Amino acid sequence: METIPGKRVSLRPLSPCDKESIFALFSDPEAMRYWSYPPYTDISQAEKRLERDRAGAEKGEWLPWGIALGTTLIGTVTLHDLNQEQDRAEIGYLLGRSYWGQGLAREAATLAIDHAFGPLGLRRLEADIDPRNVGSEKLLERLGFQKEGLLRERWRVGDEISDSALYGLLKCDWEARIL
């Protein structure tokens, strides 16, 4: 995987050296509030995530990047469930709370989308979010994603049951939006 530079942030490959930063991101209860699993409680979970990401990338099923602001890892963005036969993937992202509201998630997601519809040659991206996550909903809509459905009571995280809102973005819509 290559580093993808942007105006303020870049997407770079993750490495085992990132385990403390990954743990800090994924152990924050507020940042993880709407994820389909609870916040990390042990550094070994970050190590396992990095190993899973490396293995998925080697198989061509997963493109995990760290979102870097200078040399600081401030989040992650991943194209996962890559299906080259169907020219589609899912996108997921997490940004450290101290970086919310600055347009950095939008810039990072834009870099990933450009890569998906450019070098990867995909025609469709999907996102699955908790419909209560207003910030993520607004980000997806600003990026041109359209809400395509709702899966009721899809996830159980601890004692809480939550729905999933499904969003899709087509390459043709992305290209029409930015031209």
PDB file of C-alpha atoms in Angstrom:
ATOM      1  CA  MET A   1       0.000   0.000   0.000  1.00  0.00           C
ATOM      2  CA  GLU A   2       1.141   3.467  -0.791  1.00  0.00           C
ATOM      3  CA  THR A   3       0.740   6.731   1.092  1.00  0.00           C
ATOM      4  CA  ILE A   4      -1.900   9.019  -0.407  1.00  0.00           C
ATOM      5  CA  PRO A   5      -1.168  12.696   0.280  1.00  0.00           C
ATOM      6  CA  GLY A   6      -3.871  15.311   0.763  1.00  0.00           C
ATOM      7  CA  LYS A   7      -3.881  19.029   1.543  1.00  0.00           C
ATOM      8  CA  ARG A   8      -3.885  18.619   5.328  1.00  0.00           C
ATOM      9  CA  VAL A   9      -3.953  14.878   5.978  1.00  0.00           C
ATOM     10  CA  SER A  10      -2.501  11.845   4.301  1.00  0.00           C
ATOM     11  CA  LEU A  11      -3.540   8.227   4.251  1.00  0.00           C
ATOM     12  CA  ARG A  12      -0.651   5.942   5.099  1.00  0.00           C
ATOM     13  CA  PRO A  13      -0.239   2.227   5.708  1.00  0.00           C
ATOM     14  CA  LEU A  14      -0.564   1.133   9.310  1.00  0.00           C
ATOM     15  CA  SER A  15       2.286  -0.669  11.033  1.00  0.00           C
ATOM     16  CA  PRO A  16       2.800  -2.529  14.329  1.00  0.00           C
ATOM     17  CA  CYS A  17       4.369   0.693  15.648  1.00  0.00           C
ATOM     18  CA  ASP A  18       0.876   2.248  15.561  1.00  0.00           C
ATOM     19  CA  LYS A  19      -0.555  -0.026  18.263  1.00  0.00           C
ATOM     20  CA  GLU A  20      -0.646   2.682  20.980  1.00  0.00           C
ATOM     21  CA  SER A  21      -2.356   5.170  18.647  1.00  0.00           C
ATOM     22  CA  ILE A  22      -4.845   2.544  17.471  1.00  0.00           C
ATOM     23  CA  PHE A  23      -5.567   1.599  21.067  1.00  0.00           C
ATOM     24  CA  ALA A  24      -6.133   5.257  21.998  1.00  0.00           C
ATOM     25  CA  LEU A  25      -8.588   5.712  19.107  1.00  0.00           C
ATOM     26  CA  PHE A  26     -10.549   2.504  19.600  1.00  0.00           C
ATOM     27  CA  SER A  27     -10.659   2.684  23.409  1.00  0.00           C
ATOM     28  CA  ASP A  28     -12.429   6.076  23.480  1.00  0.00           C
ATOM     29  CA  PRO A  29     -16.034   5.348  24.528  1.00  0.00           C
ATOM     30  CA  GLU A  30     -17.396   8.517  22.914  1.00  0.00           C
ATOM     31  CA  ALA A  31     -15.660   7.921  19.575  1.00  0.00           C
ATOM     32  CA  MET A  32     -16.798   4.277  19.656  1.00  0.00           C
ATOM     33  CA  ARG A  33     -20.347   5.098  20.770  1.00  0.00           C
ATOM     34  CA  TYR A  34     -21.961   4.002  17.518  1.00  0.00           C
ATOM     35  CA  TRP A  35     -19.670   1.155  16.462  1.00  0.00           C
ATOM     36  CA  SER A  36     -20.856  -2.435  16.206  1.00  0.00           C
ATOM     37  CA  TYR A  37     -18.509  -3.518  19.005  1.00  0.00           C
ATOM     38  CA  PRO A  38     -17.485  -1.990  22.335  1.00  0.00           C
ATOM     39  CA  PRO A  39     -14.388   0.147  22.937  1.00  0.00           C
ATOM     40  CA  TYR A  40     -11.072  -1.633  23.367  1.00  0.00           C
ATOM     41  CA  THR A  41     -10.011  -2.350  26.916  1.00  0.00           C
ATOM     42  CA  ASP A  42      -6.577  -3.870  26.279  1.00  0.00           C
ATOM     43  CA  ILE A  43      -3.646  -3.027  23.983  1.00  0.00           C
ATOM     44  CA  SER A  44      -3.731  -6.608  22.671  1.00  0.00           C
ATOM     45  CA  GLN A  45      -6.966  -5.734  20.847  1.00  0.00           C
ATOM     46  CA  ALA A  46      -5.113  -3.050  18.890  1.00  0.00           C
ATOM     47  CA  GLU A  47      -2.362  -5.545  18.076  1.00  0.00           C
ATOM     48  CA  LYS A  48      -4.964  -8.043  16.824  1.00  0.00           C
ATOM     49  CA  ARG A  49      -6.620  -5.334  14.714  1.00  0.00           C
ATOM     50  CA  LEU A  50      -3.314  -4.421  13.103  1.00  0.00           C
ATOM     51  CA  GLU A  51      -2.614  -8.086  12.363  1.00  0.00           C
ATOM     52  CA  ARG A  52      -6.116  -8.580  10.910  1.00  0.00           C
ATOM     53  CA  ASP A  53      -5.680  -5.467   8.767  1.00  0.00           C
ATOM     54  CA  ARG A  54      -2.276  -6.681   7.514  1.00  0.00           C
ATOM     55  CA  ALA A  55      -3.649 -10.138   6.660  1.00  0.00           C
ATOM     56  CA  GLY A  56      -6.715  -8.656   4.938  1.00  0.00           C
ATOM     57  CA  ALA A  57      -4.537  -6.301   2.901  1.00  0.00           C
ATOM     58  CA  GLU A  58      -2.282  -9.171   1.821  1.00  0.00           C
ATOM     59  CA  LYS A  59      -5.356 -11.097   0.604  1.00  0.00           C
ATOM     60  CA  GLY A  60      -6.709  -8.036  -1.240  1.00  0.00           C
ATOM     61  CA  GLU A  61      -9.869  -7.958   0.895  1.00  0.00           C
ATOM     62  CA  TRP A  62      -9.046  -4.895   2.968  1.00  0.00           C
ATOM     63  CA  LEU A  63      -7.290  -1.551   2.475  1.00  0.00           C
ATOM     64  CA  PRO A  64      -6.621  -0.064   5.917  1.00  0.00           C
ATOM     65  CA  TRP A  65      -5.003   3.349   6.189  1.00  0.00           C
ATOM     66  CA  GLY A  66      -4.030   5.519   9.076  1.00  0.00           C
ATOM     67  CA  ILE A  67      -5.143   9.135   8.803  1.00  0.00           C
ATOM     68  CA  ALA A  68      -2.010  11.172   9.489  1.00  0.00           C
ATOM     69  CA  LEU A  69      -1.836  14.850  10.324  1.00  0.00           C
ATOM     70  CA  GLY A  70       1.869  15.436   9.871  1.00  0.00           C
ATOM     71  CA  THR A  71       3.404  12.520  11.753  1.00  0.00           C
ATOM     72  CA  THR A  72       0.463  12.105  14.155  1.00  0.00           C
ATOM     73  CA  LEU A  73      -1.994   9.258  13.584  1.00  0.00           C
ATOM     74  CA  ILE A  74      -5.421  10.845  14.186  1.00  0.00           C
ATOM     75  CA  GLY A  75      -7.744   8.204  12.771  1.00  0.00           C
ATOM     76  CA  THR A  76      -8.306   5.372  10.350  1.00  0.00           C
ATOM     77  CA  VAL A  77     -10.138   4.915   7.096  1.00  0.00           C
ATOM     78  CA  THR A  78     -10.619   1.479   5.578  1.00  0.00           C
ATOM     79  CA  LEU A  79     -12.011   0.057   2.379  1.00  0.00           C
ATOM     80  CA  HIS A  80     -13.173  -3.371   3.467  1.00  0.00           C
ATOM     81  CA  ASP A  81     -15.083  -6.288   2.029  1.00  0.00           C
ATOM     82  CA  LEU A  82     -13.450  -5.483  -1.300  1.00  0.00           C
ATOM     83  CA  ASN A  83     -15.137  -7.420  -4.068  1.00  0.00           C
ATOM     84  CA  GLN A  84     -13.252  -6.883  -7.321  1.00  0.00           C
ATOM     85  CA  GLU A  85     -15.628  -9.177  -9.202  1.00  0.00           C
ATOM     86  CA  GLN A  86     -18.541  -6.894  -8.318  1.00  0.00           C
ATOM     87  CA  ASP A  87     -16.451  -3.676  -8.328  1.00  0.00           C
ATOM     88  CA  ARG A  88     -17.607  -2.703  -4.830  1.00  0.00           C
ATOM     89  CA  ALA A  89     -16.373  -2.212  -1.271  1.00  0.00           C
ATOM     90  CA  GLU A  90     -17.475  -0.795   2.059  1.00  0.00           C
ATOM     91  CA  ILE A  91     -15.891   2.231   3.694  1.00  0.00           C
ATOM     92  CA  GLY A  92     -15.393   2.773   7.397  1.00  0.00           C
ATOM     93  CA  TYR A  93     -13.632   5.496   9.344  1.00  0.00           C
ATOM     94  CA  LEU A  94     -12.821   6.660  12.845  1.00  0.00           C
ATOM     95  CA  LEU A  95     -11.356  10.018  13.810  1.00  0.00           C
ATOM     96  CA  GLY A  96      -9.968  10.977  17.211  1.00  0.00           C
ATOM     97  CA  ARG A  97     -12.390  13.207  19.100  1.00  0.00           C
ATOM     98  CA  SER A  98     -10.013  16.151  19.367  1.00  0.00           C
ATOM     99  CA  TYR A  99     -10.049  16.364  15.545  1.00  0.00           C
ATOM    100  CA  TRP A 100     -13.831  16.337  15.049  1.00  0.00           C
ATOM    101  CA  GLY A 101     -15.488  19.305  13.327  1.00  0.00           C
ATOM    102  CA  GLN A 102     -12.444  20.402  11.304  1.00  0.00           C
ATOM    103  CA  GLY A 103     -13.238  18.734   7.969  1.00  0.00           C
ATOM    104  CA  LEU A 104     -10.403  16.224   8.392  1.00  0.00           C
ATOM    105  CA  ALA A 105     -12.648  13.151   8.164  1.00  0.00           C
ATOM    106  CA  ARG A 106     -14.129  14.517   4.953  1.00  0.00           C
ATOM    107  CA  GLU A 107     -10.673  15.090   3.476  1.00  0.00           C
ATOM    108  CA  ALA A 108      -9.507  11.601   4.474  1.00  0.00           C
ATOM    109  CA  ALA A 109     -12.666   9.926   3.161  1.00  0.00           C
ATOM    110  CA  THR A 110     -12.345  11.867  -0.106  1.00  0.00           C
ATOM    111  CA  LEU A 111      -8.808  10.524  -0.568  1.00  0.00           C
ATOM    112  CA  ALA A 112     -10.056   6.967   0.001  1.00  0.00           C
ATOM    113  CA  ILE A 113     -13.026   7.432  -2.354  1.00  0.00           C
ATOM    114  CA  ASP A 114     -10.809   8.874  -5.087  1.00  0.00           C
ATOM    115  CA  HIS A 115      -8.550   5.828  -4.709  1.00  0.00           C
ATOM    116  CA  ALA A 116     -11.521   3.442  -4.791  1.00  0.00           C
ATOM    117  CA  PHE A 117     -13.022   4.932  -7.943  1.00  0.00           C
ATOM    118  CA  GLY A 118      -9.642   5.676  -9.542  1.00  0.00           C
ATOM    119  CA  PRO A 119      -6.807   3.122  -9.234  1.00  0.00           C
ATOM    120  CA  LEU A 120      -9.023   0.371  -7.776  1.00  0.00           C
ATOM    121  CA  GLY A 121     -11.626   0.772 -10.519  1.00  0.00           C
ATOM    122  CA  LEU A 122     -14.622   0.271  -8.243  1.00  0.00           C
ATOM    123  CA  ARG A 123     -18.080   1.404  -9.296  1.00  0.00           C
ATOM    124  CA  ARG A 124     -19.811   1.352  -5.880  1.00  0.00           C
ATOM    125  CA  LEU A 125     -19.009   2.107  -2.254  1.00  0.00           C
ATOM    126  CA  GLU A 126     -21.239   1.316   0.706  1.00  0.00           C
ATOM    127  CA  ALA A 127     -21.338   2.479   4.310  1.00  0.00           C
ATOM    128  CA  ASP A 128     -23.175   1.023   7.292  1.00  0.00           C
ATOM    129  CA  ILE A 129     -23.728   3.398  10.215  1.00  0.00           C
ATOM    130  CA  ASP A 130     -25.807   3.625  13.344  1.00  0.00           C
ATOM    131  CA  PRO A 131     -28.637   6.018  12.362  1.00  0.00           C
ATOM    132  CA  ARG A 132     -28.188   7.878  15.652  1.00  0.00           C
ATOM    133  CA  ASN A 133     -24.688   8.910  14.538  1.00  0.00           C
ATOM    134  CA  VAL A 134     -25.656  12.303  13.128  1.00  0.00           C
ATOM    135  CA  GLY A 135     -22.044  13.350  12.487  1.00  0.00           C
ATOM    136  CA  SER A 136     -21.350  10.321  10.327  1.00  0.00           C
ATOM    137  CA  GLU A 137     -24.686  10.701   8.544  1.00  0.00           C
ATOM    138  CA  LYS A 138     -23.864  14.318   7.660  1.00  0.00           C
ATOM    139  CA  LEU A 139     -20.380  13.348   6.478  1.00  0.00           C
ATOM    140  CA  LEU A 140     -21.718  10.632   4.170  1.00  0.00           C
ATOM    141  CA  GLU A 141     -24.353  12.954   2.732  1.00  0.00           C
ATOM    142  CA  ARG A 142     -21.761  15.716   2.136  1.00  0.00           C
ATOM    143  CA  LEU A 143     -19.691  13.130   0.273  1.00  0.00           C
ATOM    144  CA  GLY A 144     -22.660  12.291  -1.962  1.00  0.00           C
ATOM    145  CA  PHE A 145     -23.761   8.996  -0.414  1.00  0.00           C
ATOM    146  CA  GLN A 146     -27.466   8.248  -0.571  1.00  0.00           C
ATOM    147  CA  LYS A 147     -29.392   6.503   2.180  1.00  0.00           C
ATOM    148  CA  GLU A 148     -30.609   3.235   0.699  1.00  0.00           C
ATOM    149  CA  GLY A 149     -32.099   1.362   3.619  1.00  0.00           C
ATOM    150  CA  LEU A 150     -32.451   0.577   7.281  1.00  0.00           C
ATOM    151  CA  LEU A 151     -31.742  -2.756   8.955  1.00  0.00           C
ATOM    152  CA  ARG A 152     -33.662  -2.817  12.209  1.00  0.00           C
ATOM    153  CA  GLU A 153     -32.053  -4.247  15.338  1.00  0.00           C
ATOM    154  CA  ARG A 154     -28.968  -5.357  13.396  1.00  0.00           C
ATOM    155  CA  TRP A 155     -26.305  -5.079  16.107  1.00  0.00           C
ATOM    156  CA  ARG A 156     -25.989  -5.981  19.769  1.00  0.00           C
ATOM    157  CA  VAL A 157     -23.208  -4.126  21.559  1.00  0.00           C
ATOM    158  CA  GLY A 158     -23.182  -5.076  25.207  1.00  0.00           C
ATOM    159  CA  ASP A 159     -26.782  -4.791  26.349  1.00  0.00           C
ATOM    160  CA  GLU A 160     -27.798  -2.331  23.617  1.00  0.00           C
ATOM    161  CA  ILE A 161     -29.543  -3.233  20.361  1.00  0.00           C
ATOM    162  CA  SER A 162     -29.112  -0.824  17.453  1.00  0.00           C
ATOM    163  CA  ASP A 163     -30.190  -0.391  13.861  1.00  0.00           C
ATOM    164  CA  SER A 164     -28.008   0.110  10.771  1.00  0.00           C
ATOM    165  CA  ALA A 165     -28.548   2.753   8.126  1.00  0.00           C
ATOM    166  CA  LEU A 166     -27.151   1.693   4.757  1.00  0.00           C
ATOM    167  CA  TYR A 167     -25.654   4.224   2.361  1.00  0.00           C
ATOM    168  CA  GLY A 168     -24.342   3.869  -1.182  1.00  0.00           C
ATOM    169  CA  LEU A 169     -22.237   5.956  -3.536  1.00  0.00           C
ATOM    170  CA  LEU A 170     -21.799   5.215  -7.234  1.00  0.00           C
ATOM    171  CA  LYS A 171     -18.716   6.166  -9.209  1.00  0.00           C
ATOM    172  CA  CYS A 172     -20.852   8.009 -11.776  1.00  0.00           C
ATOM    173  CA  ASP A 173     -22.442  10.125  -9.020  1.00  0.00           C
ATOM    174  CA  TRP A 174     -19.022  10.860  -7.479  1.00  0.00           C
ATOM    175  CA  GLU A 175     -17.615  11.972 -10.809  1.00  0.00           C
ATOM    176  CA  ALA A 176     -20.680  14.113 -11.611  1.00  0.00           C
ATOM    177  CA  ARG A 177     -20.452  15.743  -8.169  1.00  0.00           C
ATOM    178  CA  ILE A 178     -16.827  16.823  -8.508  1.00  0.00           C
ATOM    179  CA  LEU A 179     -16.770  17.899 -12.153  1.00  0.00           C
TER     180      LEU A 179
END
